[in-house]
Amino acid sequence: MINFRKVELEDQKAYKPYMAQQQCRSCECTFANLYLWSRFYAVTATVENGMLLTKSEEGDYLSYGFPMGKPKYLKEAVDALYEYSKEKKRKFQMHNVTPEQFALLEEIYPGRFQIEYRRDYADYVYEAEKLAKLSGKKYHGKKNHTNKFKKLYPNWQYERLNDSNVEECFQMALKWRNLNGCEDDEEKNSEMCVTLNSLRLYKELNLIGGLLRVGEEIVAFTIGEAVNDDTFVVHIEKAYVDIEGAYTMINQQFVEHEIAGKYKYTNREDDVGEEGLRKAKLSYKPVFMVEKGVVTLNEDSEKECAKDDI
């Protein structure tokens, strides 16, 4: 029986080497994402037989993240997860599986599994240099937003997140939560809890952040981390909507100061199926999407497996 357990902060040192072996651009392949969201989706994890395994529950299914580690251990890991589901008398499922990961499954288990890609799960990935410069016709509108921000708020400045300003960001986030009705929306409230914990633990989780200040007031901040050698994931971005251009400006400034020149790509995560968010993310012209889907046994394999259980 696999010994899944709650994800703790001290697991970071043990789990990160397995994540690093993936060279994956999905936002889920970071320890901060795993740790912070495990509190809301009841995610548990363990390292067994050379692979990092994660588990959550979805209806009749036990749902697993794609095992992280060296590919030579993948078959043993997937077999163990399937047996674990059988022992628990639950259906087997894997979530947030990329096309590259599914190809590995197909190589080991030809025709055994099927995948259903979910558009709402797909991450938006951009060229960092383009987001930093906002040059050319495609970014003309974005450039106008940043120019207007500079004109309206000439006393603005960008700062990197540090011990002297993190508490101000925390207070700005609390104010943002009240202004945006997060208490009345379970998903928004969960996301805000993740935001606050990201700020509280930014050093422990090795997160990098940036903020915009107008005069003495912080009007926007953002937080993220590298997912691999060429891609930086932006996990959190908050700005006051009544400060015109604040969202565009924090995006551009953060990429310019913290990402461009160090990483080729910026992953700005998914849009959770929200129409307004989808429109906004598409407007920045992603260079590609990180597709993700749900993997289950195909019908024929499920019947064969059921026979084996009789």
mmCIF file with all atom_site columns, C-alpha atoms in Angstrom, residues 26 104 108 141 173 185 193 231 284:
data_model
loop_
_atom_site.group_PDB
_atom_site.id
_atom_site.type_symbol
_atom_site.label_atom_id
_atom_site.label_alt_id
_atom_site.label_comp_id
_atom_site.label_asym_id
_atom_site.label_entity_id
_atom_site.label_seq_id
_atom_site.pdbx_PDB_ins_code
_atom_site.Cartn_x
_atom_site.Cartn_y
_atom_site.Cartn_z
_atom_site.occupancy
_atom_site.B_iso_or_equiv
_atom_site.pdbx_formal_charge
_atom_site.auth_seq_id
_atom_site.auth_comp_id
_atom_site.auth_asym_id
_atom_site.auth_atom_id
_atom_site.pdbx_PDB_model_num
ATOM 1 C CA . SER A 1 26  ? 3.016   23.026 -16.772 1.00 0.00 ? 26  SER A CA 1
ATOM 2 C CA . LEU A 1 104 ? 5.117   8.169  -22.585 1.00 0.00 ? 104 LEU A CA 1
ATOM 3 C CA . ILE A 1 108 ? 4.523   1.697  -22.235 1.00 0.00 ? 108 ILE A CA 1
ATOM 4 C CA . GLY A 1 141 ? -2.929  48.310 -27.368 1.00 0.00 ? 141 GLY A CA 1
ATOM 5 C CA . ALA A 1 173 ? -4.316  41.789 -0.892  1.00 0.00 ? 173 ALA A CA 1
ATOM 6 C CA . ASP A 1 185 ? -17.242 32.929 -3.735  1.00 0.00 ? 185 ASP A CA 1
ATOM 7 C CA . CYS A 1 193 ? -5.895  32.230 0.682   1.00 0.00 ? 193 CYS A CA 1
ATOM 8 C CA . THR A 1 231 ? 10.182  28.883 -18.298 1.00 0.00 ? 231 THR A CA 1
ATOM 9 C CA . TYR A 1 284 ? -1.209  38.976 -24.875 1.00 0.00 ? 284 TYR A CA 1
#
